[in-house]
Backbone as ProteinMPNN parsed JSONL, in Angstrom:
{"seq_chain_A": "MTYNPKRRGPDLAHAWTVLEGAVVIIGADDTVTFTAGSTWPGISALPRALTDQLAPHDTERLAGTRVVPWTASPREAEFAAVLLQVQLMRSDRQGVPDRLGLLQHVAPLTADNRQTIAAALGMSRSTLDQVRHLLGAPTVH", "coords_chain_A": {"N_chain_A": [[2.61, 8.874, -31.839], [4.219, 9.411, -28.779], [6.777, 7.822, -27.063], [7.859, 7.649, -23.867], [10.812, 7.138, -21.993], [11.251, 4.706, -19.341], [11.878, 5.698, -16.026], [14.22, 4.769, -13.911], [13.867, 3.962, -10.498], [14.776, 4.501, -7.011], [16.797, 2.209, -5.014], [15.292, -0.547, -3.423], [16.338, -1.75, -1.167], [17.622, 0.145, 0.333], [17.249, 3.103, 2.41], [15.367, 6.027, 1.579], [14.199, 9.338, 0.75], [11.506, 11.047, -0.748], [11.733, 14.035, -2.324], [10.589, 15.661, -4.274], [7.914, 15.086, -6.588], [7.147, 11.66, -7.35], [7.6, 8.24, -6.408], [7.101, 5.071, -7.716], [6.425, 2.01, -6.393], [6.838, -1.182, -7.355], [5.119, -4.135, -7.115], [4.482, -7.707, -6.932], [1.752, -8.182, -7.613], [0.609, -5.724, -7.322], [0.914, -2.138, -6.936], [2.424, 0.559, -5.134], [2.492, 4.012, -4.227], [4.837, 6.429, -3.399], [4.819, 9.651, -2.501], [6.032, 13.1, -2.674], [7.637, 13.978, 0.318], [7.385, 11.545, 1.503], [8.987, 8.78, 3.073], [10.92, 6.012, 2.338], [11.91, 3.345, 4.219], [13.726, 1.356, 3.67], [13.62, -2.037, 2.753], [14.006, -3.992, 4.743], [13.276, -2.748, 7.089], [10.574, -2.749, 7.302], [7.377, -4.255, 8.239], [7.237, -7.733, 7.86], [4.893, -9.033, 7.008], [3.582, -7.101, 5.454], [5.473, -6.586, 3.407], [5.626, -9.117, 2.318], [3.048, -9.362, 1.285], [2.932, -7.287, -0.642], [5.242, -7.824, -2.111], [7.538, -6.331, -3.237], [9.573, -5.484, -6.038], [10.771, -3.711, -7.767], [11.382, -0.251, -8.656], [10.103, 2.781, -10.006], [10.27, 6.14, -11.193], [8.471, 9.212, -11.422], [8.615, 11.816, -13.918], [10.735, 14.543, -13.115], [11.045, 13.897, -10.491], [12.673, 13.996, -7.393], [14.869, 12.288, -5.38], [16.46, 11.492, -2.334], [19.166, 9.894, -0.583], [18.629, 8.508, 2.681], [18.501, 8.326, 6.259], [16.378, 6.52, 7.89], [14.178, 7.187, 10.569], [12.804, 5.349, 13.395], [10.142, 6.153, 13.618], [9.586, 7.171, 11.058], [9.757, 4.788, 9.653], [7.502, 3.523, 10.669], [5.497, 5.222, 9.644], [5.878, 4.744, 6.904], [5.129, 2.057, 6.766], [2.431, 2.311, 7.424], [1.536, 3.812, 5.237], [1.94, 1.941, 3.165], [0.174, -0.064, 4.077], [-2.376, 1.205, 3.999], [-2.646, 1.803, 1.246], [-2.58, -0.781, 0.118], [-4.782, -1.893, 1.399], [-6.903, -0.577, 0.211], [-6.762, -1.301, -2.388], [-7.951, -2.56, -5.44], [-6.768, -4.73, -6.567], [-5.998, -6.408, -4.585], [-7.233, -9.197, -2.808], [-10.445, -9.467, -1.194], [-10.419, -10.846, 1.343], [-7.693, -10.469, 2.067], [-7.588, -7.69, 2.176], [-9.424, -7.16, 4.221], [-8.066, -8.432, 6.276], [-5.825, -6.767, 6.567], [-7.138, -4.467, 7.479], [-8.172, -5.436, 9.866], [-5.905, -5.557, 11.402], [-5.701, -3.023, 12.25], [-7.983, -2.395, 13.772], [-10.417, -4.147, 15.759], [-13.145, -5.547, 14.044], [-15.679, -6.284, 14.768], [-17.5, -4.643, 16.107], [-18.078, -2.66, 14.373], [-19.818, -0.773, 11.876], [-21.037, -2.084, 8.809], [-21.069, -0.448, 6.534], [-19.193, 1.493, 7.189], [-16.888, -0.096, 7.373], [-16.728, -1.001, 4.715], [-16.319, 1.476, 3.44], [-13.803, 2.14, 4.467], [-12.305, 0.287, 3.123], [-12.575, 1.112, 0.582], [-14.81, 0.448, -0.961], [-18.26, -0.354, -1.806], [-20.971, -0.932, 0.532], [-22.748, -2.944, -0.281], [-21.204, -4.345, -2.145], [-19.151, -5.311, -0.498], [-20.697, -6.967, 1.206], [-21.707, -8.839, -0.689], [-19.367, -10.061, -1.67], [-18.233, -11.102, 0.669], [-20.28, -12.873, 1.354], [-20.186, -14.684, -0.801], [-17.688, -15.784, -0.332], [-18.169, -17.108, 1.951], [-17.61, -15.976, 4.35], [-17.68, -14.913, 7.788], [-20.416, -12.912, 8.923], [-20.236, -9.399, 9.159], [-21.346, -7.093, 11.444]], "CA_chain_A": [[2.585, 8.681, -30.401], [5.534, 9.529, -28.173], [7.065, 6.877, -25.993], [8.838, 8.174, -22.92], [11.537, 6.047, -21.337], [11.053, 4.504, -17.905], [12.89, 6.303, -15.175], [14.506, 3.873, -12.793], [13.739, 4.557, -9.178], [15.8, 4.141, -6.036], [16.93, 0.823, -4.573], [14.383, -0.912, -2.337], [17.084, -2.199, 0.01], [18.128, 1.297, 1.073], [16.29, 4.148, 2.791], [15.388, 7.253, 0.781], [13.063, 10.239, 0.898], [11.083, 11.721, -1.97], [11.669, 15.483, -2.116], [9.632, 16.168, -5.274], [7.399, 14.062, -7.485], [6.658, 10.417, -6.769], [8.239, 6.969, -6.744], [6.155, 3.961, -7.775], [7.024, 0.754, -5.958], [6.151, -2.208, -8.13], [5.079, -5.433, -6.466], [4.1, -8.842, -7.76], [0.395, -7.995, -8.124], [0.119, -4.402, -6.997], [1.905, -1.075, -6.812], [2.133, 1.629, -4.191], [3.149, 5.247, -4.633], [5.374, 7.293, -2.362], [4.879, 11.007, -3.043], [6.931, 14.024, -1.985], [7.471, 13.961, 1.767], [7.371, 10.158, 1.967], [10.279, 8.123, 3.27], [11.01, 4.546, 2.258], [12.947, 3.067, 5.211], [14.459, 0.153, 3.299], [12.673, -3.152, 2.87], [14.19, -4.741, 5.986], [12.708, -1.989, 8.211], [9.11, -2.838, 7.232], [6.827, -5.536, 8.697], [7.317, -8.795, 6.846], [3.554, -9.324, 6.465], [3.309, -6.13, 4.389], [6.37, -6.793, 2.269], [5.214, -10.376, 1.68], [1.827, -9.12, 0.523], [3.254, -6.471, -1.808], [6.355, -8.449, -2.831], [8.134, -5.31, -4.103], [10.759, -5.952, -6.749], [11.339, -2.67, -8.61], [10.823, 1.087, -8.493], [10.203, 3.732, -11.109], [9.95, 7.473, -10.699], [7.849, 10.115, -12.377], [9.499, 12.89, -14.379], [10.903, 15.63, -12.161], [11.134, 13.382, -9.126], [13.971, 14.057, -6.721], [14.964, 11.371, -4.253], [17.763, 11.565, -1.683], [19.417, 8.86, 0.427], [18.113, 8.939, 3.966], [18.548, 7.403, 7.384], [15.002, 6.591, 8.394], [13.947, 7.01, 12.0], [11.767, 4.344, 13.647], [8.82, 6.755, 13.343], [9.427, 7.203, 9.601], [9.476, 3.409, 9.24], [6.094, 3.295, 11.005], [4.686, 5.952, 8.655], [5.978, 4.031, 5.629], [4.298, 0.855, 6.898], [1.033, 2.759, 7.354], [1.281, 4.18, 3.845], [1.787, 0.675, 2.435], [-1.032, -0.743, 4.541], [-3.576, 1.886, 3.499], [-2.756, 1.638, -0.199], [-2.937, -2.171, -0.166], [-6.127, -2.125, 1.932], [-7.882, 0.023, -0.685], [-6.457, -1.709, -3.75], [-8.831, -3.552, -6.06], [-5.966, -5.896, -6.954], [-5.901, -7.273, -3.417], [-8.472, -9.898, -2.516], [-11.185, -8.94, -0.05], [-9.907, -11.371, 2.62], [-6.427, -9.8, 2.386], [-7.9, -6.311, 2.533], [-10.028, -7.206, 5.56], [-6.996, -8.785, 7.205], [-5.054, -5.554, 6.837], [-7.96, -3.58, 8.3], [-8.3, -6.026, 11.2], [-4.699, -5.231, 12.161], [-5.892, -1.663, 12.754], [-9.028, -2.396, 14.791], [-11.358, -5.267, 15.654], [-14.257, -5.075, 13.213], [-16.957, -6.852, 15.203], [-18.425, -3.617, 16.589], [-18.176, -1.599, 13.381], [-20.865, -0.771, 10.87], [-20.555, -2.608, 7.523], [-20.845, 0.66, 5.606], [-17.925, 2.104, 7.582], [-15.842, -1.033, 6.973], [-16.642, -0.934, 3.249], [-15.715, 2.767, 3.091], [-12.378, 2.045, 4.786], [-11.699, -0.565, 2.102], [-12.778, 1.729, -0.726], [-15.856, -0.26, -1.713], [-19.607, -0.124, -1.293], [-21.428, -1.933, 1.496], [-23.332, -4.09, -0.983], [-20.104, -5.127, -2.721], [-18.53, -6.018, 0.621], [-21.612, -8.033, 1.622], [-21.759, -9.867, -1.738], [-18.103, -10.797, -1.722], [-18.108, -11.873, 1.905], [-21.25, -13.971, 1.269], [-19.651, -15.671, -1.749], [-16.532, -16.43, 0.273], [-18.593, -17.821, 3.149], [-16.988, -15.319, 5.511], [-18.64, -14.52, 8.825], [-21.064, -11.62, 8.711], [-19.813, -8.278, 9.984], [-22.567, -6.332, 11.779]], "C_chain_A": [[4.013, 8.742, -29.887], [5.67, 8.516, -27.053], [8.159, 7.461, -25.116], [9.529, 7.013, -22.227], [11.142, 5.928, -19.868], [12.194, 5.179, -17.169], [13.08, 5.397, -13.966], [14.395, 4.626, -11.474], [14.847, 4.094, -8.256], [15.731, 2.669, -5.627], [16.017, 0.552, -3.373], [15.109, -1.307, -1.051], [17.519, -1.041, 0.897], [17.023, 2.309, 1.374], [16.485, 5.38, 1.915], [14.126, 8.048, 1.059], [12.786, 10.899, -0.441], [10.948, 13.211, -1.648], [10.654, 16.138, -3.047], [9.165, 15.003, -6.12], [6.907, 12.84, -6.745], [7.466, 9.232, -7.273], [7.158, 5.891, -6.686], [6.911, 2.691, -7.409], [6.195, -0.365, -6.563], [6.277, -3.55, -7.421], [4.631, -6.509, -7.44], [2.722, -8.637, -8.404], [-0.125, -6.582, -7.97], [1.257, -3.406, -7.008], [1.463, -0.127, -5.716], [2.956, 2.838, -4.612], [3.578, 6.035, -3.411], [5.56, 8.667, -2.994], [5.842, 11.863, -2.221], [6.605, 14.077, -0.495], [7.476, 12.563, 2.35], [8.791, 9.622, 2.086], [10.107, 6.621, 3.173], [12.164, 4.165, 3.19], [13.905, 1.937, 4.832], [13.589, -1.045, 3.614], [12.804, -3.898, 4.195], [13.603, -4.026, 7.206], [11.189, -2.077, 8.268], [8.626, -4.189, 7.744], [6.796, -6.56, 7.556], [5.953, -9.101, 6.221], [3.217, -8.373, 5.322], [4.195, -6.363, 3.174], [6.068, -8.113, 1.566], [3.984, -10.16, 0.808], [2.096, -8.305, -0.74], [4.281, -7.151, -2.699], [7.018, -7.453, -3.788], [9.416, -5.819, -4.758], [11.416, -4.874, -7.598], [10.721, -1.324, -8.242], [11.013, 1.869, -9.784], [9.823, 5.091, -10.536], [9.318, 8.285, -11.816], [8.853, 11.198, -12.765], [9.561, 13.988, -13.325], [11.02, 15.181, -10.725], [12.565, 13.505, -8.617], [13.912, 13.202, -5.467], [16.367, 11.509, -3.662], [17.93, 10.384, -0.728], [19.035, 9.397, 1.808], [18.447, 7.901, 5.022], [17.202, 7.535, 8.073], [14.958, 6.357, 9.898], [12.918, 5.893, 12.195], [10.363, 4.882, 13.335], [8.57, 6.827, 11.838], [9.157, 5.805, 9.046], [8.016, 3.058, 9.536], [5.182, 3.981, 9.99], [4.714, 5.251, 7.302], [5.114, 2.774, 5.65], [2.818, 1.207, 6.801], [0.654, 3.116, 5.923], [1.093, 2.937, 2.973], [0.455, 0.009, 2.783], [-2.294, -0.112, 3.956], [-3.734, 1.675, 1.992], [-3.138, 0.207, -0.576], [-4.372, -2.474, 0.272], [-7.202, -1.608, 0.982], [-7.693, -0.405, -2.14], [-7.414, -2.782, -4.253], [-8.072, -4.813, -6.458], [-5.788, -6.874, -5.799], [-7.248, -7.957, -3.207], [-9.14, -9.334, -1.277], [-10.697, -9.541, 1.269], [-8.586, -10.71, 3.033], [-6.676, -8.373, 2.848], [-8.513, -6.244, 3.93], [-8.977, -7.539, 6.609], [-6.146, -7.583, 7.57], [-5.833, -4.606, 7.736], [-8.094, -4.12, 9.713], [-7.045, -5.821, 12.041], [-4.812, -3.845, 12.786], [-6.889, -1.659, 13.92], [-9.877, -3.65, 14.65], [-12.631, -4.772, 14.96], [-15.626, -5.545, 13.693], [-17.959, -5.799, 15.656], [-18.631, -2.499, 15.572], [-19.29, -1.85, 12.379], [-20.29, -1.256, 9.538], [-20.274, -1.503, 6.52], [-19.512, 1.359, 5.905], [-16.758, 1.218, 7.168], [-15.641, -0.981, 5.461], [-15.966, 0.365, 2.812], [-14.208, 2.748, 3.366], [-11.622, 1.241, 3.733], [-11.87, 0.0, 0.692], [-13.782, 0.994, -1.591], [-17.221, 0.074, -1.126], [-19.98, -1.227, -0.302], [-21.98, -3.154, 0.777], [-22.248, -4.961, -1.619], [-19.416, -5.933, -1.638], [-19.399, -7.191, 1.048], [-21.651, -9.171, 0.602], [-20.498, -10.714, -1.736], [-17.944, -11.649, -0.484], [-19.073, -13.064, 1.897], [-20.722, -15.08, 0.345], [-18.474, -16.451, -1.159], [-16.918, -17.243, 1.506], [-17.995, -17.245, 4.416], [-18.06, -14.973, 6.53], [-19.182, -13.109, 8.55], [-20.5, -10.593, 9.67], [-21.048, -7.424, 10.205], [-22.383, -4.873, 11.611]], "O_chain_A": [[4.92, 8.18, -30.502], [4.786, 8.376, -26.207], [9.263, 7.734, -25.587], [8.89, 6.01, -21.909], [10.752, 6.907, -19.233], [13.329, 5.217, -17.644], [12.201, 5.282, -13.112], [14.788, 5.788, -11.37], [15.753, 3.375, -8.676], [14.735, 1.986, -5.866], [15.979, 1.336, -2.425], [14.542, -1.205, 0.037], [17.759, -1.231, 2.089], [16.003, 2.363, 0.686], [17.608, 5.733, 1.554], [13.123, 7.514, 1.534], [13.705, 11.264, -1.173], [10.144, 13.598, -0.8], [9.945, 17.063, -2.65], [9.908, 14.049, -6.349], [6.328, 12.941, -5.664], [7.949, 9.22, -8.405], [6.397, 5.813, -5.722], [7.91, 2.344, -8.039], [4.996, -0.475, -6.308], [7.377, -4.037, -7.161], [4.428, -6.247, -8.625], [2.547, -8.887, -9.596], [-1.215, -6.278, -8.454], [2.426, -3.784, -7.081], [0.275, -0.021, -5.409], [3.988, 2.703, -5.27], [2.785, 6.28, -2.503], [6.363, 8.831, -3.912], [6.39, 11.417, -1.213], [5.445, 14.205, -0.102], [7.561, 12.402, 3.567], [9.674, 9.969, 1.301], [9.256, 6.034, 3.841], [13.29, 4.615, 2.977], [14.802, 1.603, 5.607], [12.897, -1.065, 4.632], [11.805, -4.39, 4.72], [13.448, -4.646, 8.258], [10.575, -1.535, 9.188], [9.37, -5.169, 7.696], [6.377, -6.259, 6.439], [5.873, -9.397, 5.029], [2.628, -8.791, 4.325], [3.717, -6.339, 2.04], [6.234, -8.219, 0.351], [3.892, -10.715, -0.287], [1.542, -8.605, -1.798], [4.193, -7.059, -3.924], [7.062, -7.684, -4.996], [10.232, -6.49, -4.126], [12.516, -5.09, -8.108], [9.673, -1.265, -7.599], [11.957, 1.643, -10.542], [9.136, 5.178, -9.518], [9.595, 8.074, -12.997], [9.812, 11.463, -12.04], [8.546, 14.323, -12.713], [11.087, 16.017, -9.823], [13.526, 13.168, -9.308], [13.038, 13.364, -4.615], [17.346, 11.627, -4.398], [16.957, 9.924, -0.131], [19.114, 10.6, 2.061], [18.652, 6.729, 4.707], [16.922, 8.527, 8.747], [15.609, 5.455, 10.426], [12.228, 5.529, 11.243], [9.506, 4.146, 12.847], [7.453, 6.571, 11.388], [8.412, 5.654, 8.078], [7.368, 2.373, 8.744], [4.206, 3.389, 9.529], [3.689, 5.169, 6.625], [4.444, 2.46, 4.666], [2.043, 0.488, 6.17], [-0.427, 2.761, 5.456], [0.189, 2.892, 2.139], [-0.289, -0.424, 1.903], [-3.179, -0.82, 3.474], [-4.836, 1.398, 1.517], [-3.934, 0.002, -1.493], [-5.089, -3.216, -0.399], [-8.306, -2.151, 0.953], [-8.394, 0.084, -3.026], [-7.656, -3.783, -3.578], [-8.685, -5.86, -6.664], [-5.463, -8.041, -6.017], [-8.294, -7.341, -3.414], [-8.47, -8.782, -0.404], [-10.568, -8.803, 2.245], [-8.38, -10.423, 4.212], [-6.05, -7.902, 3.798], [-8.161, -5.374, 4.727], [-8.997, -6.987, 7.709], [-5.788, -7.394, 8.732], [-5.266, -4.006, 8.649], [-8.125, -3.343, 10.668], [-7.108, -5.903, 13.267], [-4.102, -3.529, 13.741], [-6.662, -0.997, 14.933], [-10.042, -4.165, 13.544], [-13.127, -3.689, 15.27], [-16.636, -5.225, 13.067], [-19.164, -6.042, 15.593], [-19.285, -1.501, 15.872], [-19.646, -2.99, 12.083], [-19.175, -0.88, 9.175], [-19.333, -1.609, 5.733], [-18.796, 1.764, 4.99], [-15.749, 1.715, 6.667], [-14.507, -0.922, 4.985], [-15.129, 0.353, 1.909], [-13.428, 3.285, 2.579], [-10.442, 1.486, 3.484], [-11.366, -0.571, -0.275], [-13.628, 0.924, -2.81], [-17.319, 0.708, -0.076], [-19.387, -2.306, -0.297], [-21.708, -4.284, 1.182], [-22.367, -6.186, -1.627], [-19.126, -7.114, -1.833], [-18.892, -8.297, 1.233], [-21.632, -10.342, 0.982], [-20.563, -11.942, -1.793], [-17.556, -12.813, -0.583], [-18.726, -14.143, 2.378], [-20.803, -16.263, 0.675], [-18.291, -17.633, -1.453], [-16.095, -17.982, 2.047], [-17.883, -17.932, 5.431], [-19.219, -14.764, 6.171], [-18.485, -12.246, 8.017], [-20.306, -10.876, 10.853], [-21.729, -7.067, 9.244], [-23.311, -4.102, 11.851]]}, "name": "protein", "num_of_chains": 1, "seq": "MTYNPKRRGPDLAHAWTVLEGAVVIIGADDTVTFTAGSTWPGISALPRALTDQLAPHDTERLAGTRVVPWTASPREAEFAAVLLQVQLMRSDRQGVPDRLGLLQHVAPLTADNRQTIAAALGMSRSTLDQVRHLLGAPTVH"}
């Protein structure tokens, strides 16, 4: 068996853009991936609620990845926040209440179909209903 060395990624404190490949941002309980075309605006440019939830502490890059220093625009910071939000919202490592909380920041869920909500979270309607029932969460119609 061949063991390949880890490839350190760019610093989380600074802004950078992925030109080729992908950078994996490693958090306390989860990871997110920034692929070619993605810009990391620096941790201080992101909403604290997202960075608290991910708790990023390290990065690694895939072989062949090219990353360049960048000055992120406000719009690029918004896109990075959206990328984080979507990946965390669909992650099985995140608890259902956290995932629902992230989705509720996008839209109020009271008028949405449970199947649509479950699909947005990357789960089945029955799984969403079972978990919400076990947690004693209010029913979503």
